[in-house]
């Protein structure tokens, strides 16, 4: 609906609907952030009504534009937009902003069927997710579009503020976005000069324009964020440039319309108060009661018919594409639906059987590459990379093709030294759909990426993390690079699945599980040093997928259980052989994934770890904390209670007690 129509509400009145709903919801909750929604309302009105391609009637339409509110504390901006344009978000949800059982959480939480594309709030991660979405769009377009048919052609829009700009992850992700020339990524910078502590001049004096220009972005500076015509002109300029991502720098007033508080930090994270809201209503000329929107405004905002028409036009194009490219069309739909290929199970079964029969001893990081080479060919959606450690992580498989700025029809990304950004970009790729992301770095650097790992787990999205150099076995690089607390730290994160395999067979089973798991991230924790192949029968190979299983069965009465993961499994097997020679009935349990084992039925868990046997020893070259629940008060844990040292791996294992001699000595003390 155009403003030239005298019956149409003005653009300012339409934007004021966002302002009114936002300040009313924050006031009703007595908590929240009214400043950003009120300051960015004019930008949102121009974008969502005139430029963004979306269908409220089908929020998960494959070729929709993606919208990310990176400054997620301004969540009422997004909720207002979803409600006003016709998404399934009722006014009752807005009335109960931030309340238990409602979908209007304090910060947006991933809910694609509602139109919330990602969880935001930890600043900087939204823009990084958006980079991943734009990268996924570019890769899928290069793979599926043809000269005659374009079925992947959408933009990624981002709102972000000063806080996102200050967070280091925005530097990581935006630098890569410029390098890869993600021309369909368009970000609006809410340059209001205010953060929680007040005016940012004292702690944020960056030249943002020059910064983003140096990244290779198209920058449009000094746009009046309260002038609809200026905003529209900036959007037109941004969309015309398809070879660079664009940053539109919008000068805004935080809390716009609140006459006594606008432009100050007091509007950032606190309700305005009844008196200021009344004054704002008068200032804005908004006469409707709280949580009421005039009919003409409701009608002008509604985008259901426009969205349905846009999707119908795309569907007609897709049908023509499918008639000419039936296999590609079917594969596109399968991938966007998140389904694996029909022959996947057979391919995986055959690959696991082959690795088991080959029986090669190798580092599990090398075994991971073997797994990739056997599995990736059946998974065109598998795309990965490394944070400048490709040759160490061994993430570049035989079918890898590097994604470049000029040719995105690949499946491997050189992320550079950007662990946090890499992980958040991977999250964004998966959120977009059509791609299963994996990425590699050393386990010790998972700390750099931790908050992106947490958001993947919180959103319950698939992201495969390849973490190599998993212990003091790293050796001479020393304690700065030797992970000690990281395994336990990852394991305590809800919904994070952690596999630490002991050989090539467990490694490929772990990869299969990570690929098949669609409801959360998986960390594959892999050794630098070579590890021996463990002999198993078919039943034991099948049991690996249960997270923990009996690798060595006792010959007579069971006296002692040794539990281990990764490189320490071979150590446990060696010690068990020696103990058995002394007449000890000893069992070795390999526990490559504790959370998967814990999810098994009680009967299976009891068959592996019988409660009647209380003499147990867990062995792992990491902090021992997570193992006491398995060994109990009568057991012991051989683990790391300090940081490591700089020395060859063999010397370090001996020094810290990871030797068969020490395990036998500890076992004797437990048995006595």
Tab-separated table of N, CA, C and O in Angstrom, residues 98-202:
chain	number	residue	atom	x	y	z
A	98	UNK	N	7.934	-12.272	27.371
A	98	UNK	CA	8.880	-12.712	28.405
A	98	UNK	C	8.234	-13.565	29.504
A	98	UNK	O	8.813	-13.708	30.583
A	99	UNK	N	7.089	-14.175	29.239
A	99	UNK	CA	6.417	-14.961	30.263
A	99	UNK	C	6.516	-16.457	29.952
A	99	UNK	O	6.606	-16.869	28.796
A	100	UNK	N	6.460	-17.266	30.985
A	100	UNK	CA	6.582	-18.709	30.867
A	100	UNK	C	5.503	-19.275	29.952
A	100	UNK	O	4.320	-18.949	30.075
A	101	UNK	N	5.906	-20.144	29.036
A	101	UNK	CA	4.959	-20.837	28.186
A	101	UNK	C	4.567	-20.096	26.925
A	101	UNK	O	3.794	-20.632	26.116
A	102	UNK	N	5.092	-18.894	26.717
A	102	UNK	CA	4.761	-18.119	25.518
A	102	UNK	C	5.971	-18.085	24.575
A	102	UNK	O	7.098	-18.325	24.990
A	103	UNK	N	5.682	-17.782	23.323
A	103	UNK	CA	6.714	-17.879	22.289
A	103	UNK	C	7.500	-16.579	22.126
A	103	UNK	O	8.361	-16.477	21.251
A	104	UNK	N	7.199	-15.612	22.950
A	104	UNK	CA	7.840	-14.301	22.862
A	104	UNK	C	8.888	-14.160	23.965
A	104	UNK	O	8.730	-13.394	24.917
A	105	UNK	N	9.949	-14.934	23.844
A	105	UNK	CA	11.011	-14.936	24.849
A	105	UNK	C	11.739	-13.594	24.873
A	105	UNK	O	11.645	-12.794	23.940
A	106	UNK	N	12.491	-13.382	25.935
A	106	UNK	CA	13.207	-12.117	26.078
A	106	UNK	C	14.154	-11.835	24.926
A	106	UNK	O	14.353	-10.685	24.544
A	107	UNK	N	14.776	-12.869	24.387
A	107	UNK	CA	15.581	-12.773	23.174
A	107	UNK	C	15.033	-13.794	22.182
A	107	UNK	O	14.568	-14.855	22.578
A	108	UNK	N	15.061	-13.503	20.889
A	108	UNK	CA	14.450	-14.412	19.915
A	108	UNK	C	15.065	-15.808	19.991
A	108	UNK	O	16.292	-15.954	20.052
A	109	UNK	N	14.213	-16.818	19.994
A	109	UNK	CA	14.664	-18.204	20.025
A	109	UNK	C	14.210	-18.902	18.752
A	109	UNK	O	13.045	-18.804	18.363
A	110	UNK	N	15.135	-19.587	18.132
A	110	UNK	CA	14.942	-20.227	16.837
A	110	UNK	C	13.618	-20.976	16.757
A	110	UNK	O	13.364	-21.895	17.524
A	111	UNK	N	12.768	-20.555	15.848
A	111	UNK	CA	11.472	-21.180	15.639
A	111	UNK	C	11.065	-20.917	14.188
A	111	UNK	O	10.307	-20.001	13.886
A	112	UNK	N	11.600	-21.717	13.251
A	112	UNK	CA	11.401	-21.420	11.832
A	112	UNK	C	9.942	-21.424	11.400
A	112	UNK	O	9.560	-20.670	10.506
A	113	UNK	N	9.121	-22.235	12.046
A	113	UNK	CA	7.712	-22.263	11.668
A	113	UNK	C	6.985	-20.989	12.078
A	113	UNK	O	5.857	-20.742	11.644
A	114	UNK	N	7.636	-20.168	12.883
A	114	UNK	CA	7.075	-18.881	13.293
A	114	UNK	C	7.702	-17.724	12.522
A	114	UNK	O	7.155	-16.623	12.490
A	115	UNK	N	8.864	-17.965	11.910
A	115	UNK	CA	9.573	-16.906	11.212
A	115	UNK	C	10.802	-16.404	11.944
A	115	UNK	O	11.430	-15.440	11.500
A	116	UNK	N	11.166	-17.038	13.063
A	116	UNK	CA	12.382	-16.671	13.788
A	116	UNK	C	13.509	-17.548	13.258
A	116	UNK	O	13.573	-18.745	13.538
A	117	UNK	N	14.417	-16.954	12.478
A	117	UNK	CA	15.402	-17.718	11.721
A	117	UNK	C	16.572	-18.224	12.562
A	117	UNK	O	17.249	-19.175	12.185
A	118	UNK	N	16.829	-17.585	13.697
A	118	UNK	CA	17.939	-18.001	14.543
A	118	UNK	C	17.767	-17.408	15.930
A	118	UNK	O	17.042	-16.420	16.119
A	119	UNK	N	18.427	-18.029	16.905
A	119	UNK	CA	18.462	-17.502	18.260
A	119	UNK	C	19.529	-16.410	18.327
A	119	UNK	O	20.677	-16.635	17.941
A	120	UNK	N	19.142	-15.244	18.804
A	120	UNK	CA	20.102	-14.150	18.939
A	120	UNK	C	19.996	-13.534	20.327
A	120	UNK	O	19.056	-13.782	21.069
A	121	UNK	N	20.974	-12.739	20.642
A	121	UNK	CA	21.070	-12.126	21.965
A	121	UNK	C	22.527	-11.982	22.348
A	121	UNK	O	22.993	-10.875	22.650
A	122	UNK	N	23.309	-13.096	22.324
A	122	UNK	CA	24.764	-12.947	22.469
A	122	UNK	C	25.297	-12.170	21.260
A	122	UNK	O	25.313	-12.678	20.146
A	123	UNK	N	25.695	-10.953	21.481
A	123	UNK	CA	25.902	-10.020	20.372
A	123	UNK	C	27.020	-10.467	19.443
A	123	UNK	O	28.019	-11.041	19.847
A	124	UNK	N	26.827	-10.192	18.171
A	124	UNK	CA	27.777	-10.547	17.133
A	124	UNK	C	27.498	-11.877	16.468
A	124	UNK	O	27.923	-12.117	15.339
A	125	UNK	N	26.772	-12.749	17.151
A	125	UNK	CA	26.537	-14.065	16.557
A	125	UNK	C	25.450	-14.033	15.497
A	125	UNK	O	25.478	-14.835	14.555
A	126	UNK	N	24.487	-13.131	15.619
A	126	UNK	CA	23.453	-13.045	14.601
A	126	UNK	C	24.024	-12.667	13.242
A	126	UNK	O	23.712	-13.295	12.229
A	127	UNK	N	24.870	-11.643	13.209
A	127	UNK	CA	25.483	-11.258	11.940
A	127	UNK	C	26.341	-12.394	11.409
A	127	UNK	O	26.404	-12.635	10.187
A	128	UNK	N	26.980	-13.148	12.288
A	128	UNK	CA	27.810	-14.273	11.860
A	128	UNK	C	26.952	-15.403	11.303
A	128	UNK	O	27.311	-16.037	10.304
A	129	UNK	N	25.817	-15.690	11.958
A	129	UNK	CA	24.863	-16.653	11.394
A	129	UNK	C	24.418	-16.199	10.014
A	129	UNK	O	24.280	-17.010	9.082
A	130	UNK	N	24.169	-14.905	9.874
A	130	UNK	CA	23.711	-14.368	8.595
A	130	UNK	C	24.758	-14.559	7.509
A	130	UNK	O	24.422	-14.827	6.349
A	131	UNK	N	26.032	-14.427	7.862
A	131	UNK	CA	27.091	-14.707	6.888
A	131	UNK	C	26.987	-16.157	6.426
A	131	UNK	O	27.103	-16.465	5.226
A	132	UNK	N	26.742	-17.073	7.372
A	132	UNK	CA	26.570	-18.473	7.006
A	132	UNK	C	25.369	-18.696	6.109
A	132	UNK	O	25.415	-19.491	5.156
A	133	UNK	N	24.266	-17.999	6.397
A	133	UNK	CA	23.076	-18.120	5.550
A	133	UNK	C	23.355	-17.620	4.135
A	133	UNK	O	22.973	-18.263	3.141
A	134	UNK	N	24.013	-16.474	4.041
A	134	UNK	CA	24.323	-15.914	2.722
A	134	UNK	C	25.308	-16.797	1.963
A	134	UNK	O	25.213	-16.950	0.740
A	135	UNK	N	26.251	-17.382	2.690
A	135	UNK	CA	27.195	-18.295	2.055
A	135	UNK	C	26.474	-19.542	1.547
A	135	UNK	O	26.728	-20.013	0.421
A	136	UNK	N	25.559	-20.076	2.347
A	136	UNK	CA	24.785	-21.243	1.918
A	136	UNK	C	23.975	-20.914	0.668
A	136	UNK	O	23.902	-21.721	-0.276
A	137	UNK	N	23.356	-19.731	0.640
A	137	UNK	CA	22.574	-19.337	-0.524
A	137	UNK	C	23.457	-19.276	-1.766
A	137	UNK	O	23.075	-19.773	-2.843
A	138	UNK	N	24.639	-18.717	-1.632
A	138	UNK	CA	25.531	-18.598	-2.777
A	138	UNK	C	25.995	-19.970	-3.259
A	138	UNK	O	26.063	-20.231	-4.473
A	139	UNK	N	26.288	-20.863	-2.328
A	139	UNK	CA	26.733	-22.202	-2.696
A	139	UNK	C	25.614	-22.997	-3.371
A	139	UNK	O	25.837	-23.672	-4.384
A	140	UNK	N	24.417	-22.935	-2.810
A	140	UNK	CA	23.295	-23.672	-3.390
A	140	UNK	C	22.906	-23.106	-4.752
A	140	UNK	O	22.546	-23.854	-5.670
A	141	UNK	N	22.968	-21.779	-4.896
A	141	UNK	CA	22.666	-21.171	-6.193
A	141	UNK	C	23.655	-21.649	-7.246
A	141	UNK	O	23.274	-21.974	-8.383
A	142	UNK	N	24.932	-21.714	-6.888
A	142	UNK	CA	25.946	-22.164	-7.841
A	142	UNK	C	25.754	-23.626	-8.216
A	142	UNK	O	26.053	-24.035	-9.345
A	143	UNK	N	25.242	-24.407	-7.271
A	143	UNK	CA	25.062	-25.835	-7.521
A	143	UNK	C	23.786	-26.148	-8.291
A	143	UNK	O	23.783	-27.014	-9.172
A	144	UNK	N	22.693	-25.459	-7.978
A	144	UNK	CA	21.399	-25.867	-8.511
A	144	UNK	C	20.876	-24.996	-9.653
A	144	UNK	O	20.144	-25.489	-10.513
A	145	UNK	N	21.186	-23.710	-9.663
A	145	UNK	CA	20.670	-22.866	-10.735
A	145	UNK	C	21.292	-23.255	-12.075
A	145	UNK	O	22.437	-23.724	-12.138
A	146	UNK	N	20.532	-23.058	-13.141
A	146	UNK	CA	21.024	-23.332	-14.498
A	146	UNK	C	20.880	-22.066	-15.330
A	146	UNK	O	20.309	-21.059	-14.883
A	147	UNK	N	21.368	-22.116	-16.536
A	147	UNK	CA	21.233	-20.956	-17.420
A	147	UNK	C	19.771	-20.631	-17.686
A	147	UNK	O	19.411	-19.459	-17.858
A	148	UNK	N	18.923	-21.657	-17.693
A	148	UNK	CA	17.505	-21.446	-17.996
A	148	UNK	C	16.648	-21.202	-16.762
A	148	UNK	O	15.586	-20.581	-16.857
A	149	UNK	N	17.090	-21.696	-15.619
A	149	UNK	CA	16.230	-21.670	-14.437
A	149	UNK	C	17.000	-21.200	-13.201
A	149	UNK	O	18.105	-21.686	-12.923
A	150	UNK	N	16.389	-20.281	-12.477
A	150	UNK	CA	16.943	-19.792	-11.213
A	150	UNK	C	15.965	-20.133	-10.100
A	150	UNK	O	14.871	-19.574	-10.030
A	151	UNK	N	16.350	-21.085	-9.243
A	151	UNK	CA	15.458	-21.492	-8.142
A	151	UNK	C	15.987	-21.068	-6.779
A	151	UNK	O	15.252	-21.086	-5.795
A	152	UNK	N	17.254	-20.695	-6.708
A	152	UNK	CA	17.844	-20.198	-5.464
A	152	UNK	C	18.259	-18.756	-5.709
A	152	UNK	O	19.225	-18.491	-6.422
A	153	UNK	N	17.516	-17.832	-5.143
A	153	UNK	CA	17.786	-16.413	-5.418
A	153	UNK	C	17.130	-15.567	-4.333
A	153	UNK	O	16.053	-15.011	-4.522
A	154	UNK	N	17.762	-15.494	-3.185
A	154	UNK	CA	17.194	-14.701	-2.095
A	154	UNK	C	18.302	-13.999	-1.318
A	154	UNK	O	19.480	-14.312	-1.457
A	155	UNK	N	17.886	-13.046	-0.536
A	155	UNK	CA	18.812	-12.206	0.211
A	155	UNK	C	18.787	-12.557	1.694
A	155	UNK	O	17.845	-13.183	2.187
A	156	UNK	N	19.816	-12.123	2.376
A	156	UNK	CA	19.886	-12.221	3.835
A	156	UNK	C	20.017	-10.813	4.385
A	156	UNK	O	20.951	-10.086	4.044
A	157	UNK	N	19.036	-10.419	5.206
A	157	UNK	CA	18.981	-9.079	5.790
A	157	UNK	C	19.316	-9.161	7.275
A	157	UNK	O	18.873	-10.075	7.971
A	158	UNK	N	20.071	-8.201	7.771
A	158	UNK	CA	20.496	-8.206	9.167
A	158	UNK	C	20.311	-6.830	9.782
A	158	UNK	O	20.618	-5.817	9.146
A	159	UNK	N	19.817	-6.815	11.004
A	159	UNK	CA	19.866	-5.613	11.846
A	159	UNK	C	20.931	-5.858	12.907
A	159	UNK	O	20.969	-6.936	13.519
A	160	UNK	N	21.795	-4.882	13.113
A	160	UNK	CA	22.799	-5.000	14.167
A	160	UNK	C	23.115	-3.621	14.726
A	160	UNK	O	22.875	-2.607	14.066
A	161	UNK	N	23.640	-3.625	15.947
A	161	UNK	CA	23.922	-2.362	16.612
A	161	UNK	C	25.367	-2.228	17.042
A	161	UNK	O	26.236	-3.019	16.651
A	162	UNK	N	25.632	-1.227	17.881
A	162	UNK	CA	26.997	-0.961	18.327
A	162	UNK	C	27.600	-2.157	19.050
A	162	UNK	O	28.795	-2.441	18.916
A	163	UNK	N	26.786	-2.870	19.838
A	163	UNK	CA	27.304	-4.020	20.576
A	163	UNK	C	27.810	-5.106	19.652
A	163	UNK	O	28.882	-5.689	19.877
A	164	UNK	N	27.054	-5.401	18.600
A	164	UNK	CA	27.507	-6.395	17.618
A	164	UNK	C	28.804	-5.947	16.960
A	164	UNK	O	29.706	-6.752	16.705
A	165	UNK	N	28.906	-4.661	16.680
A	165	UNK	CA	30.113	-4.139	16.049
A	165	UNK	C	31.331	-4.276	16.958
A	165	UNK	O	32.453	-4.500	16.487
A	166	UNK	N	31.121	-4.157	18.259
A	166	UNK	CA	32.248	-4.238	19.180
A	166	UNK	C	32.705	-5.672	19.413
A	166	UNK	O	33.883	-5.918	19.668
A	167	UNK	N	31.800	-6.631	19.372
A	167	UNK	CA	32.172	-8.020	19.617
A	167	UNK	C	33.137	-8.508	18.547
A	167	UNK	O	32.931	-8.304	17.352
A	168	UNK	N	34.170	-9.212	18.975
A	168	UNK	CA	35.212	-9.662	18.051
A	168	UNK	C	34.716	-10.582	16.962
A	168	UNK	O	35.266	-10.599	15.850
A	169	UNK	N	33.668	-11.358	17.242
A	169	UNK	CA	33.187	-12.307	16.242
A	169	UNK	C	32.684	-11.599	14.990
A	169	UNK	O	32.767	-12.141	13.888
A	170	UNK	N	32.181	-10.363	15.151
A	170	UNK	CA	31.707	-9.651	13.962
A	170	UNK	C	32.875	-9.339	13.022
A	170	UNK	O	32.707	-9.327	11.799
A	171	UNK	N	34.052	-9.099	13.577
A	171	UNK	CA	35.233	-8.869	12.739
A	171	UNK	C	35.565	-10.143	11.962
A	171	UNK	O	35.836	-10.100	10.760
A	172	UNK	N	35.559	-11.290	12.667
A	172	UNK	CA	35.886	-12.557	12.019
A	172	UNK	C	34.950	-12.842	10.848
A	172	UNK	O	35.380	-13.140	9.731
A	173	UNK	N	33.650	-12.781	11.121
A	173	UNK	CA	32.666	-13.192	10.125
A	173	UNK	C	32.546	-12.184	8.986
A	173	UNK	O	32.450	-12.566	7.812
A	174	UNK	N	32.546	-10.894	9.322
A	174	UNK	CA	32.353	-9.884	8.279
A	174	UNK	C	33.572	-9.784	7.367
A	174	UNK	O	33.445	-9.501	6.170
A	175	UNK	N	34.740	-10.027	7.903
A	175	UNK	CA	35.935	-10.063	7.069
A	175	UNK	C	35.826	-11.173	6.025
A	175	UNK	O	36.104	-10.967	4.840
A	176	UNK	N	35.396	-12.366	6.453
A	176	UNK	CA	35.258	-13.471	5.519
A	176	UNK	C	34.143	-13.212	4.509
A	176	UNK	O	34.270	-13.561	3.326
A	177	UNK	N	33.059	-12.580	4.961
A	177	UNK	CA	31.953	-12.265	4.046
A	177	UNK	C	32.419	-11.365	2.913
A	177	UNK	O	32.019	-11.541	1.758
A	178	UNK	N	33.259	-10.396	3.229
A	178	UNK	CA	33.789	-9.526	2.183
A	178	UNK	C	34.712	-10.272	1.238
A	178	UNK	O	34.650	-10.096	0.019
A	179	UNK	N	35.550	-11.135	1.805
A	179	UNK	CA	36.471	-11.914	0.985
A	179	UNK	C	35.716	-12.809	0.001
A	179	UNK	O	36.099	-12.934	-1.167
A	180	UNK	N	34.634	-13.422	0.466
A	180	UNK	CA	33.871	-14.343	-0.376
A	180	UNK	C	32.828	-13.633	-1.237
A	180	UNK	O	32.088	-14.283	-1.968
A	181	UNK	N	32.771	-12.309	-1.125
A	181	UNK	CA	31.885	-11.496	-1.969
A	181	UNK	C	30.425	-11.961	-1.895
A	181	UNK	O	29.792	-12.254	-2.909
A	182	UNK	N	29.908	-11.971	-0.680
A	182	UNK	CA	28.532	-12.412	-0.465
A	182	UNK	C	27.584	-11.253	-0.756
A	182	UNK	O	27.090	-10.560	0.127
A	183	UNK	N	27.321	-11.047	-2.038
A	183	UNK	CA	26.611	-9.858	-2.500
A	183	UNK	C	25.152	-9.795	-2.122
A	183	UNK	O	24.529	-8.736	-2.289
A	184	UNK	N	24.572	-10.884	-1.637
A	184	UNK	CA	23.162	-10.855	-1.241
A	184	UNK	C	22.991	-10.724	0.268
A	184	UNK	O	21.898	-10.950	0.799
A	185	UNK	N	24.074	-10.349	0.944
A	185	UNK	CA	24.029	-10.068	2.379
A	185	UNK	C	23.970	-8.560	2.572
A	185	UNK	O	24.860	-7.834	2.126
A	186	UNK	N	22.902	-8.088	3.226
A	186	UNK	CA	22.711	-6.654	3.435
A	186	UNK	C	22.419	-6.413	4.910
A	186	UNK	O	21.451	-6.961	5.462
A	187	UNK	N	23.251	-5.607	5.547
A	187	UNK	CA	23.124	-5.342	6.983
A	187	UNK	C	22.809	-3.874	7.227
A	187	UNK	O	23.374	-2.988	6.573
A	188	UNK	N	21.917	-3.643	8.159
A	188	UNK	CA	21.573	-2.290	8.617
A	188	UNK	C	22.213	-2.076	9.978
A	188	UNK	O	21.869	-2.762	10.955
A	189	UNK	N	23.115	-1.126	10.046
A	189	UNK	CA	23.791	-0.793	11.296
A	189	UNK	C	23.013	0.313	11.988
A	189	UNK	O	22.891	1.429	11.479
A	190	UNK	N	22.502	-0.001	13.166
A	190	UNK	CA	21.747	0.949	13.980
A	190	UNK	C	22.740	1.827	14.740
A	190	UNK	O	23.090	1.553	15.894
A	191	UNK	N	23.182	2.879	14.098
A	191	UNK	CA	24.236	3.742	14.637
A	191	UNK	C	23.604	4.821	15.516
A	191	UNK	O	23.449	5.979	15.118
A	192	UNK	N	23.244	4.411	16.742
A	192	UNK	CA	22.586	5.363	17.645
A	192	UNK	C	23.522	5.885	18.731
A	192	UNK	O	23.108	6.690	19.574
A	193	UNK	N	24.781	5.391	18.748
A	193	UNK	CA	25.815	5.908	19.641
A	193	UNK	C	25.545	5.614	21.117
A	193	UNK	O	26.133	6.240	21.992
A	194	UNK	N	24.671	4.630	21.394
A	194	UNK	CA	24.322	4.333	22.779
A	194	UNK	C	24.476	2.836	23.038
A	194	UNK	O	24.054	2.001	22.237
A	195	UNK	N	25.084	2.494	24.177
A	195	UNK	CA	25.049	1.126	24.691
A	195	UNK	C	24.652	1.203	26.166
A	195	UNK	O	24.279	2.276	26.658
A	196	UNK	N	24.691	0.111	26.874
A	196	UNK	CA	24.178	0.082	28.243
A	196	UNK	C	24.846	1.134	29.123
A	196	UNK	O	24.197	1.785	29.955
A	197	UNK	N	26.146	1.316	28.939
A	197	UNK	CA	26.878	2.243	29.797
A	197	UNK	C	26.761	3.702	29.378
A	197	UNK	O	27.325	4.578	30.017
A	198	UNK	N	26.039	3.955	28.285
A	198	UNK	CA	25.845	5.343	27.872
A	198	UNK	C	26.356	5.594	26.465
A	198	UNK	O	26.360	4.697	25.617
A	199	UNK	N	26.791	6.833	26.200
A	199	UNK	CA	27.307	7.174	24.878
A	199	UNK	C	28.628	6.457	24.637
A	199	UNK	O	29.524	6.473	25.468
A	200	UNK	N	28.732	5.830	23.468
A	200	UNK	CA	29.822	4.886	23.225
A	200	UNK	C	31.139	5.554	22.842
A	200	UNK	O	32.153	4.869	22.689
A	201	UNK	N	31.155	6.860	22.680
A	201	UNK	CA	32.362	7.529	22.190
A	201	UNK	C	33.592	7.214	23.027
A	201	UNK	O	34.713	7.154	22.503
A	202	UNK	N	33.394	6.979	24.304
A	202	UNK	CA	34.530	6.731	25.194
A	202	UNK	C	35.116	5.336	25.061
A	202	UNK	O	36.218	5.082	25.553
